PDB file of C-alpha atoms in Angstrom:
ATOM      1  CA  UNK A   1      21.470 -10.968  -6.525  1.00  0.00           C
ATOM      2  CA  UNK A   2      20.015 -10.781  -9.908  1.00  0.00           C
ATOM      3  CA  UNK A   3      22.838  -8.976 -11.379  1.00  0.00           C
ATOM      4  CA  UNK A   4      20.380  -5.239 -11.622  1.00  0.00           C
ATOM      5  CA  UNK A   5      22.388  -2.311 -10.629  1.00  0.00           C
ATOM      6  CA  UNK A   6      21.591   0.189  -8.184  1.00  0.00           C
ATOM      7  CA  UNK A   7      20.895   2.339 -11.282  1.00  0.00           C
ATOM      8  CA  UNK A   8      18.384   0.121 -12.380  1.00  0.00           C
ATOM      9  CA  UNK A   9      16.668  -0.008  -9.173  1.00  0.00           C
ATOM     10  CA  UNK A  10      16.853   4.085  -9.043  1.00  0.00           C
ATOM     11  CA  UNK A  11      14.318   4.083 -12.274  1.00  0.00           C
ATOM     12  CA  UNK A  12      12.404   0.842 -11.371  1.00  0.00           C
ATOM     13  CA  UNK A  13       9.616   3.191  -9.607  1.00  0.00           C
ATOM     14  CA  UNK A  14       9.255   6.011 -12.436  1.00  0.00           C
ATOM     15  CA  UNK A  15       5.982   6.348 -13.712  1.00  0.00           C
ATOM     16  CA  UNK A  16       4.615   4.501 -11.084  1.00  0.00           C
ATOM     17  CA  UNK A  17       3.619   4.461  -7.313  1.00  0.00           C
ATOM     18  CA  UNK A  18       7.265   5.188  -5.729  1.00  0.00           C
ATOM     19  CA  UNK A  19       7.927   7.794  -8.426  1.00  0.00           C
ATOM     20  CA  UNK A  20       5.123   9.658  -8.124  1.00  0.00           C
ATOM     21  CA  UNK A  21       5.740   9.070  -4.279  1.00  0.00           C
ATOM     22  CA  UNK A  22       9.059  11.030  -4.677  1.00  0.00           C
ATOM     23  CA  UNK A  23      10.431   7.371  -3.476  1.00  0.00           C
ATOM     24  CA  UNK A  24      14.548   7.630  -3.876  1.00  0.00           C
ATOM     25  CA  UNK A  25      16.270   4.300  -3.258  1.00  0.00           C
ATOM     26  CA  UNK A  26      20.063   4.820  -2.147  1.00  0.00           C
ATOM     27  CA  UNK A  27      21.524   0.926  -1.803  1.00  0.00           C
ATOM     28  CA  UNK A  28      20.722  -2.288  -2.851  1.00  0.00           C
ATOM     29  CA  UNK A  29      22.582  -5.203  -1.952  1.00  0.00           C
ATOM     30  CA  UNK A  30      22.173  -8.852  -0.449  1.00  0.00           C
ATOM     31  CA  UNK A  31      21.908  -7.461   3.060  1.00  0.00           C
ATOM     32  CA  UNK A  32      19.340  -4.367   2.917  1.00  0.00           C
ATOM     33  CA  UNK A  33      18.084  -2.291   0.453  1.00  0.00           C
ATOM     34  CA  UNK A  34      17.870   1.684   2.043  1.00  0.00           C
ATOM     35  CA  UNK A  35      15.822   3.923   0.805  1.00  0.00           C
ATOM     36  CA  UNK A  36      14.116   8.193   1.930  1.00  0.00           C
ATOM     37  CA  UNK A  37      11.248   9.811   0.830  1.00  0.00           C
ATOM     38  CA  UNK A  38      10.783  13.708   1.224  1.00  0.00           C
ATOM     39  CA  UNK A  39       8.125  14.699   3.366  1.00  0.00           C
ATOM     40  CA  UNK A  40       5.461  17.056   1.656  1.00  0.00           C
ATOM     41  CA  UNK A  41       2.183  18.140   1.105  1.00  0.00           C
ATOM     42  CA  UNK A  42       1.565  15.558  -1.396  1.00  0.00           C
ATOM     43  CA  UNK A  43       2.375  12.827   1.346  1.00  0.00           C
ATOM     44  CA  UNK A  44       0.427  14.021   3.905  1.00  0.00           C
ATOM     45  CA  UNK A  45      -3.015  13.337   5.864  1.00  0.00           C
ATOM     46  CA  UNK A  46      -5.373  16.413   5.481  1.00  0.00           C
ATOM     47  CA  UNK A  47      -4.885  16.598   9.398  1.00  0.00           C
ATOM     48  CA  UNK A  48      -1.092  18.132   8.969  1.00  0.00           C
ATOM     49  CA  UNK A  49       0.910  14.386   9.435  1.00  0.00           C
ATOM     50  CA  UNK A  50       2.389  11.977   7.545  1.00  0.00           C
ATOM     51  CA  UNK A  51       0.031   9.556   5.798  1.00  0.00           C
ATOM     52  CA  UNK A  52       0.408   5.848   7.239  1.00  0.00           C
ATOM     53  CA  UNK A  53      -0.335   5.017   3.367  1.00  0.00           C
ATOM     54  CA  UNK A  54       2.857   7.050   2.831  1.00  0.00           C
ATOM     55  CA  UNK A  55       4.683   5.058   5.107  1.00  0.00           C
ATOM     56  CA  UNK A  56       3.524   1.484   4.361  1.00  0.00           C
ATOM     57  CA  UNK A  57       4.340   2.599   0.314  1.00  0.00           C
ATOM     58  CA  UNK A  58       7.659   3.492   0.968  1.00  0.00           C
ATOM     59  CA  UNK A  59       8.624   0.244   3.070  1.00  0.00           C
ATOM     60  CA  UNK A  60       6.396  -2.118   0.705  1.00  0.00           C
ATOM     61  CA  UNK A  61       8.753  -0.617  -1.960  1.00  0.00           C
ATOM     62  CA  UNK A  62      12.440  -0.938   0.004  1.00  0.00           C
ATOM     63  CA  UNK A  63      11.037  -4.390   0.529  1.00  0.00           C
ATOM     64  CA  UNK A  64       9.676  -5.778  -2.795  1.00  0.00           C
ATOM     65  CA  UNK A  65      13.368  -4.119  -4.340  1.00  0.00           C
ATOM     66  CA  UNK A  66      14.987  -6.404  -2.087  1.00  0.00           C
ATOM     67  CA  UNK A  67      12.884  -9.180  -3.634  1.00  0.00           C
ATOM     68  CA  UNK A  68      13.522  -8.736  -7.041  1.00  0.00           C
ATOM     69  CA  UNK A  69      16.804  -8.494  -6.394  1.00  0.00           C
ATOM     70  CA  UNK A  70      16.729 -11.525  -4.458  1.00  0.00           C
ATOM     71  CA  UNK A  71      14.484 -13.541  -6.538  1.00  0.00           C
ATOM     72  CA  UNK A  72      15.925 -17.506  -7.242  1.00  0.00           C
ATOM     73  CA  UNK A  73      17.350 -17.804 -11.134  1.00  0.00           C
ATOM     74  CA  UNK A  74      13.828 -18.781 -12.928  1.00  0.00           C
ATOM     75  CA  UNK A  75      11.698 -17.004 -10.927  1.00  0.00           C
ATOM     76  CA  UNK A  76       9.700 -14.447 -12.858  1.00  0.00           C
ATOM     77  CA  UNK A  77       8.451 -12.251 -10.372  1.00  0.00           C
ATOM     78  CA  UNK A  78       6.433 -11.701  -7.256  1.00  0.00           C
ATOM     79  CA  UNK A  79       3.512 -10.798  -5.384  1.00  0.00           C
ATOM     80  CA  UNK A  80       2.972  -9.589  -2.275  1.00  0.00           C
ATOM     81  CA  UNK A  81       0.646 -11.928  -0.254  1.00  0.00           C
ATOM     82  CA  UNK A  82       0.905 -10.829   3.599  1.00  0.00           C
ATOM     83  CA  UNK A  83       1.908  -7.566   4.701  1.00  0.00           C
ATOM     84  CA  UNK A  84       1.773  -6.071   8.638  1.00  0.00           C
ATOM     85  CA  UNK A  85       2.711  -2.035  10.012  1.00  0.00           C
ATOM     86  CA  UNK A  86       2.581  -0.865  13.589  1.00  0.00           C
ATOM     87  CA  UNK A  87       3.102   2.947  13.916  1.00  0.00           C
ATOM     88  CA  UNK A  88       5.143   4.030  16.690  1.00  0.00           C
ATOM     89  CA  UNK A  89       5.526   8.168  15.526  1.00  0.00           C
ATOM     90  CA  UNK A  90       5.265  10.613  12.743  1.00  0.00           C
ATOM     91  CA  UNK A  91       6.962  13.622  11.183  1.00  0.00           C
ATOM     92  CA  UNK A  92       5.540  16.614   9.827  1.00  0.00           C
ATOM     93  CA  UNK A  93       8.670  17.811   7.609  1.00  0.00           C
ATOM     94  CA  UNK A  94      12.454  16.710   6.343  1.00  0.00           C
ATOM     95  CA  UNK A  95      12.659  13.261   5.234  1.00  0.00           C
ATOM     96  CA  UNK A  96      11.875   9.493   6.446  1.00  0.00           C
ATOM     97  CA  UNK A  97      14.022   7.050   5.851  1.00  0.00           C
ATOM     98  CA  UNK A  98      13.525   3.167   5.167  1.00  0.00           C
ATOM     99  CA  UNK A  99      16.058  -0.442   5.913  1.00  0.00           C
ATOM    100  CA  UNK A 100      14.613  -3.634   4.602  1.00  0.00           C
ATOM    101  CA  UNK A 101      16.243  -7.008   5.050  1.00  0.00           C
ATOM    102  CA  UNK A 102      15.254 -10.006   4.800  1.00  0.00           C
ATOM    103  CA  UNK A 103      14.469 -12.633   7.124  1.00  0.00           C
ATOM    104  CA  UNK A 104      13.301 -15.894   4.994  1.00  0.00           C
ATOM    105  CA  UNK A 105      14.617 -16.072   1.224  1.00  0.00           C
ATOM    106  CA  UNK A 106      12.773 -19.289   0.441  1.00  0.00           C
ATOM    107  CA  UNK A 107      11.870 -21.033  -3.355  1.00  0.00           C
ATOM    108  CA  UNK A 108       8.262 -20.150  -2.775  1.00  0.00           C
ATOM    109  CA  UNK A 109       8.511 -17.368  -0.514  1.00  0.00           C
ATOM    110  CA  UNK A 110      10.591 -14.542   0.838  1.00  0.00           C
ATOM    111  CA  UNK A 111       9.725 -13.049   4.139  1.00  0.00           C
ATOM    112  CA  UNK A 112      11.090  -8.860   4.497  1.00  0.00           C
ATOM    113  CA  UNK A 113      11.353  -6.508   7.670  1.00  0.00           C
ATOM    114  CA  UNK A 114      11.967  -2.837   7.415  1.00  0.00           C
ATOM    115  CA  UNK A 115      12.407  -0.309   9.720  1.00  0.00           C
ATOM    116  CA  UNK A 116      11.497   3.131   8.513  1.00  0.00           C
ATOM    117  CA  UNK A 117      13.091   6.550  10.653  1.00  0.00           C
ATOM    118  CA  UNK A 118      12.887   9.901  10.443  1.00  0.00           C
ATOM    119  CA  UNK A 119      15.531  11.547   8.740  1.00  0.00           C
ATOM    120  CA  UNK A 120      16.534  14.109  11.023  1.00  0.00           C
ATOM    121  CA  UNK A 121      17.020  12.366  14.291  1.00  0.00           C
ATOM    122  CA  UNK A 122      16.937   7.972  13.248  1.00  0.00           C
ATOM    123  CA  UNK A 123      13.594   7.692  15.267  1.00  0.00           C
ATOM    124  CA  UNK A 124      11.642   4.783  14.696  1.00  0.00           C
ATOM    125  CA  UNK A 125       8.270   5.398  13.386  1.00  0.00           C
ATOM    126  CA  UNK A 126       7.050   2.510  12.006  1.00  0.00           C
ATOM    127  CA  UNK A 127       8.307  -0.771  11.768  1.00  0.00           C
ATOM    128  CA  UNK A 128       6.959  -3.461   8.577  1.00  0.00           C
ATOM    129  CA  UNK A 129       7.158  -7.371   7.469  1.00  0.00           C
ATOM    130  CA  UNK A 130       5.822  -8.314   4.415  1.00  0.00           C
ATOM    131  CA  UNK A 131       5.605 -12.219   2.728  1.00  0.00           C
ATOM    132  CA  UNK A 132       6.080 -12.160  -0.833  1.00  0.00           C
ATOM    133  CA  UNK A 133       5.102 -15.067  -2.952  1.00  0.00           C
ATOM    134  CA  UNK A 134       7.761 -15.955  -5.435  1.00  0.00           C
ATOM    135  CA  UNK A 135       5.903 -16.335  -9.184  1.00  0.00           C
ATOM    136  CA  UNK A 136       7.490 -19.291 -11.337  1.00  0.00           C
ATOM    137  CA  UNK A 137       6.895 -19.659 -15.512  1.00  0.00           C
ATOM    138  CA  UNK A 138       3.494 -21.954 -16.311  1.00  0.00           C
TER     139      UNK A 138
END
C-alpha cells in the first residue's frame, strides 16, 4: 500500500462526486476496500428506485480507492479505461453496501471487482469490474 491511512481515504471524496454522493468508506487495506452509501432521495431514479448511476459511483469509487492505494512506487495516478455493471436488484431505503478487490495489480494496469449489497439483508444487487490504467511521470 501507499502508506495513506484510512483517514485519508475517509476525506479523499469531499467536495467531489463520492462526497456529495454521501459515499462513506469504512476499510482500506491490500485485500478490499469496503465501503456504504445511504439510500435517499438525492440517490434515487424519479421512478422511486435506486439510480444504477448511484450504484456504478459508489463501486467505481471502492474500486479506484483500492487503486490508489495500490498504485506501484512512481506511479502518479490513474485512469479508469474499461468499466462493466450487471444489475441483479435494487433497494428503495437503508443503505447499500460495496467490497472491491482486486484481481490483476499489474505495472500498467490494475484490474478491480466489487460486489455491492444491500445493507439490510447482504443481497447482491449489482456486481462491477473495472480496468484502470496506471499513469507514470513524462
Amino acid at each position: 500500500m501507499t502508506g495513506k491511512t484510512l483517514e485519508y481515504f475517509k476525506g479523499f471524496g469531499k467536495g467531489h462526486l463520492p462526497g456529495y454522493l454521501g459515499v462513506e468508506i469504512l476499510a482500506v487495506g491490500p485485500e478490499a476496500v469496503e465501503s456504504r452509501m445511504a439510500v435517499r432521495k438525492e440517490v434515487m431514479a424519479p421512478n422511486g428506485y435506486l439510480h444504477a448511476a448511484s450504484v456504478i459511483a459508489l463501486a467505481d469509487t471502492s474500486c479506484g480507492y483500492g487503486c490508489v492505494a495500490r498504485l506501484p512506487e512512481g506511479a502518479r495516478g490513474f485512469t479508469t479505461i474499461e468499466l462493466k455493471s450487471n444489475f441483479l436488484g435494487t433497494t428503495r431505503e437503508g443503505g447499500i453496501c460495496c467490497r472491491a478487490t482486486p484481481v490483476h495489480l499489474g505495472r500498467t494496469t490494475q484490474v478491480w471487482d466489487a460486489v455491492v449489497t444491500r445493507e439490510a439483508d447482504a443481497k447482491t444487487i449489482a456486481l462491477f469490474r473495472c480496468t484502470q490504467l496506471v499513469l507514470w511521470p513524462k
